[in-house]
Coordinates of C-alpha atoms in Angstrom, one line a residue:
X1 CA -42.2 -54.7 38.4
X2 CA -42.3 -55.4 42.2
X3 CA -43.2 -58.4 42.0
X4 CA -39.6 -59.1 39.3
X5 CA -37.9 -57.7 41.4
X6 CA -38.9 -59.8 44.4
X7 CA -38.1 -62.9 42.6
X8 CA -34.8 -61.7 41.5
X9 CA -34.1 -61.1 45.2
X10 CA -33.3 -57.7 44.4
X11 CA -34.4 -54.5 46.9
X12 CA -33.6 -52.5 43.9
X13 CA -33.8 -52.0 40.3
X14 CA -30.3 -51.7 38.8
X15 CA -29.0 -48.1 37.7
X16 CA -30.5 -47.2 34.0
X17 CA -28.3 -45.3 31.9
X18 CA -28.9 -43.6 28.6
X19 CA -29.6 -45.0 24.9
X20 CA -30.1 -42.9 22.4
X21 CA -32.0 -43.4 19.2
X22 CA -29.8 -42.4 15.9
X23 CA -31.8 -39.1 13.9
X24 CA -32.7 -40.1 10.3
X25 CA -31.2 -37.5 7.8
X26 CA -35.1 -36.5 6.8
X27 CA -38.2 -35.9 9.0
X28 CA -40.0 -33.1 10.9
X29 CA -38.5 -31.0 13.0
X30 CA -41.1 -32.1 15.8
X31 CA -40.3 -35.6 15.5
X32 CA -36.8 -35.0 15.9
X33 CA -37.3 -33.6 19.1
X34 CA -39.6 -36.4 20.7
X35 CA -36.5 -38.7 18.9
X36 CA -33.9 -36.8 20.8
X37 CA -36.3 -36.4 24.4
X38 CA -37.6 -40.0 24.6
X39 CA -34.5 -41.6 25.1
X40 CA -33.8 -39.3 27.9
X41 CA -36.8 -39.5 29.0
X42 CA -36.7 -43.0 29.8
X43 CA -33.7 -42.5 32.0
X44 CA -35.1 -39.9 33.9
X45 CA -38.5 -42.1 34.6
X46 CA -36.5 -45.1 35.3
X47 CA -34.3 -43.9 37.7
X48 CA -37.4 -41.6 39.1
X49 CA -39.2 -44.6 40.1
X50 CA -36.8 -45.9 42.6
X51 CA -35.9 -42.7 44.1
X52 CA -39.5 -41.8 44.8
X53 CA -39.9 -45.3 46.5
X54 CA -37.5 -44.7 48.6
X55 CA -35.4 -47.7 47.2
X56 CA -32.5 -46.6 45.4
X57 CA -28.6 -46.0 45.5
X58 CA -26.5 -42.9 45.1
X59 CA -25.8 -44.4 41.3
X60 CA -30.0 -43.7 40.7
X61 CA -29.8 -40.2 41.8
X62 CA -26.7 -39.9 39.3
X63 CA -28.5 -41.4 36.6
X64 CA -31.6 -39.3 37.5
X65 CA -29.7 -36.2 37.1
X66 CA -28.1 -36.8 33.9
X67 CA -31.3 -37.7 32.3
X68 CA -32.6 -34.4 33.4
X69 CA -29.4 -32.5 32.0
X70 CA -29.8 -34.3 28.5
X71 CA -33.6 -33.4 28.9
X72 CA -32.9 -29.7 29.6
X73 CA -29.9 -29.9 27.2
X74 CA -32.4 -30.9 24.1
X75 CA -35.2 -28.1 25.2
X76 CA -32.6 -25.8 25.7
X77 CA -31.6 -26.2 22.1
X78 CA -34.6 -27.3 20.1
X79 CA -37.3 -27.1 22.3
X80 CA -40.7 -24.8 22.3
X81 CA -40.6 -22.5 24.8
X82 CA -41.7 -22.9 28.4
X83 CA -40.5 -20.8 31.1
X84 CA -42.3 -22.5 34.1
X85 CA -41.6 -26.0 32.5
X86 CA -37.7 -25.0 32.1
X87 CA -37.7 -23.1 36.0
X88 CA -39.2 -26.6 37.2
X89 CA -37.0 -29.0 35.3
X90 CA -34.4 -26.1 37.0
X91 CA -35.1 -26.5 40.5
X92 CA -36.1 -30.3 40.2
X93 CA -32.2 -30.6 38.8
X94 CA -31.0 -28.4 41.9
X95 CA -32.5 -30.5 44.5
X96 CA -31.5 -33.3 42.9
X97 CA -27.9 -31.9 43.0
X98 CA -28.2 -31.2 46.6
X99 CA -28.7 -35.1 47.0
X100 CA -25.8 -35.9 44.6
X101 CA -23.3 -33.5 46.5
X102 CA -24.0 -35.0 49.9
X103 CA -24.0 -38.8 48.2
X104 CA -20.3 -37.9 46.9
X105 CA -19.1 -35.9 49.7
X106 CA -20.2 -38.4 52.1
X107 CA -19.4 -42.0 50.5
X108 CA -16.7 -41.1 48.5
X109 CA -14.8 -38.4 49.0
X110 CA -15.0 -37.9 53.1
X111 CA -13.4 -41.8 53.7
X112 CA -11.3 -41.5 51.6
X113 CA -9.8 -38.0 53.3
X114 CA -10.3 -40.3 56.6
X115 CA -8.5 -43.0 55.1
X116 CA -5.0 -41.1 54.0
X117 CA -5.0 -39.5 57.4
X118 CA -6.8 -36.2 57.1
X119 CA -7.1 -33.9 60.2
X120 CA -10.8 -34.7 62.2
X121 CA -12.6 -31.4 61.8
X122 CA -14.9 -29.6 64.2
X123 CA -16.9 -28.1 61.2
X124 CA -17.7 -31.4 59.1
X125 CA -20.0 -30.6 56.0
X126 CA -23.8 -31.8 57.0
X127 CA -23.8 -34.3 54.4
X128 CA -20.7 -35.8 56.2
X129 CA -22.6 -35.6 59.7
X130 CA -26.2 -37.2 58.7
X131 CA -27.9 -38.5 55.5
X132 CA -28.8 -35.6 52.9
X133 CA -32.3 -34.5 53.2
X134 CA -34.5 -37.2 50.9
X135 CA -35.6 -36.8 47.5
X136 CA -38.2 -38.6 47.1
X137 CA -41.2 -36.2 48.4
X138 CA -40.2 -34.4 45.5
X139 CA -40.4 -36.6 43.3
X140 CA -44.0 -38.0 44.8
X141 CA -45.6 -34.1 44.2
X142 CA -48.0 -34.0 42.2
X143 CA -45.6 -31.1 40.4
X144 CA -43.8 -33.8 39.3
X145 CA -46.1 -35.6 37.9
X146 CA -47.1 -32.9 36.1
X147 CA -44.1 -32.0 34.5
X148 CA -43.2 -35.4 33.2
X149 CA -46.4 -36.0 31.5
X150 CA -46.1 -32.5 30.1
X151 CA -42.6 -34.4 28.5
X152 CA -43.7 -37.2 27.6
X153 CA -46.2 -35.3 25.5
X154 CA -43.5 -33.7 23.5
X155 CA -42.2 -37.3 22.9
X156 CA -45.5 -38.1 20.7
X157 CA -46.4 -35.2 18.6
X158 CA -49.1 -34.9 15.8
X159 CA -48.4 -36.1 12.5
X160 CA -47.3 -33.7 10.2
X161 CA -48.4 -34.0 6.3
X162 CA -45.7 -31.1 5.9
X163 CA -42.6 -32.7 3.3
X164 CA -39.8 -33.7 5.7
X165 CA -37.1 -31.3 6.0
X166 CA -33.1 -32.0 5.9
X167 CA -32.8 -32.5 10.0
X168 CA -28.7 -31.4 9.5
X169 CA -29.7 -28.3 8.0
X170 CA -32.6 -27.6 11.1
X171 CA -30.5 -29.1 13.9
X172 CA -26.3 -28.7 13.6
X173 CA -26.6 -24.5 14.0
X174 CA -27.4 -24.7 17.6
X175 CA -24.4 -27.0 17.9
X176 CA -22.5 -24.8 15.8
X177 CA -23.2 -21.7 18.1
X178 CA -22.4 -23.9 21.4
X179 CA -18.9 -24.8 19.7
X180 CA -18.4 -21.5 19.2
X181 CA -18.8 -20.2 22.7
X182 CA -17.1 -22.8 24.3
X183 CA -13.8 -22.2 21.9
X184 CA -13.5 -18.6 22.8
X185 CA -14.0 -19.6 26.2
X186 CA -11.5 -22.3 26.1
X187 CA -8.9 -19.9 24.8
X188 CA -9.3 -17.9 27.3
X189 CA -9.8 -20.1 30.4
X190 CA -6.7 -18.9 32.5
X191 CA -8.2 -15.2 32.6
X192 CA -11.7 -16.6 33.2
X193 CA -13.4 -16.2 36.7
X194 CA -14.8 -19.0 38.3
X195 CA -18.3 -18.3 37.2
X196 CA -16.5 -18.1 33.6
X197 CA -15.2 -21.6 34.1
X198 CA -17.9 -22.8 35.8
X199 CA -20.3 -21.8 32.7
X200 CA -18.0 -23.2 30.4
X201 CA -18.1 -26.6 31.7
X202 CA -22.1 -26.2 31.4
X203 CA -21.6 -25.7 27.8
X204 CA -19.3 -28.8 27.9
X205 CA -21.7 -30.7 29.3
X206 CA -24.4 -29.4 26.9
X207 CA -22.4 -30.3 23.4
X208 CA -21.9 -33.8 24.9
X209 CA -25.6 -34.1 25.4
X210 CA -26.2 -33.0 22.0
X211 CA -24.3 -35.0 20.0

């Protein structure tokens, strides 16, 4: 991969972005999981690689990030459960954001306050002042590494000689209880907190992951 690279005179691999798989109308409920995880899967890993090396641009830790939302998005709804899986995938996604915050504040948003004129300020935001603190130790741990082949495990499961089941049936409720919230939510936004908003742009982000 290094060595591609190299002769593409590239420092880095481009960005990878998601693509999904479409579900078949019949199959196993296990299979339909490691259908919906392995696409995100692959964008995590991809984006991982780079980041860990040390060689990667804000757009990486981006992509890195969404992969992990779709991952904990599909778990969330369809998963088995695992609480020190979910808290790691949890704090992995936190630090992650950390780094994503500072990339924005600092490339993006900052210049272009500078550029229309803002006021200096004596208090600049760290991220503004020096690079945000580097993600890649955490993704070199051997936590990590852990937790990702503990995924890609539930992206190849056992065969199972039970008839296939109508996926529709087994996977829209979930959906149908998301849509739910976020409508009563949504009718309500301008007497909703900003935790209440903030929560119900999660659960925006969560049906687009899931469709």
């Amino acid at each position: 991969h290094r060595g591609a690279l190299l002769a593409a005179g590239l420092e880095q691999p481009p960005p990878v972005g998601w693509r999904g798989d479409p579900l078949p109308r019949q199959g196993q409920p296990a299979q339909a999981l490691a259908t919906m995880l392995r696409p995100a899967l692959d964008q995590v890993l991809a984006n991982a690689s780079p980041v860990a090396e040390g060689r990667h641009g804000p757009d990486h830790v981006h992509q890195l990030r969404v992969g992990l939302r779709r991952v904990r998005s599909v778990l969330r709804a369809y998963g088995p459960p695992d609480a020190p899986r979910d808290a790691a995938l949890a704090a992995s996604f936190r630090a992650l954001g950390a780094a994503r915050d500072a990339d924005v504040l600092r490339d993006t948003l900052w210049p272009r306050l500078a550029a229309a004129g803002a006021p200096a300020l004596a208090d600049l935001p760290a991220a503004v002042r020096a690079p945000a603190a580097p993600v890649a130790p955490l993704l070199r741990a051997p936590a990590w590494t852990a937790l990702m082949l503990a995924l890609i495990a539930l992206t190849e499961p056992p065969a199972d000689p039970a008839p296939p089941q109508d996926l529709r049936a087994l996977l829209w409720p979930p959906v149908q209880r998301l849509q739910r919230q976020v409508r009563r939510q949504a009718r309500d936004f301008a007497d909703l907190d900003e935790a209440g908003r903030h929560q119900l742009r999660k659960r925006l982000k969560r049906l687009r992951y899931l469709d």
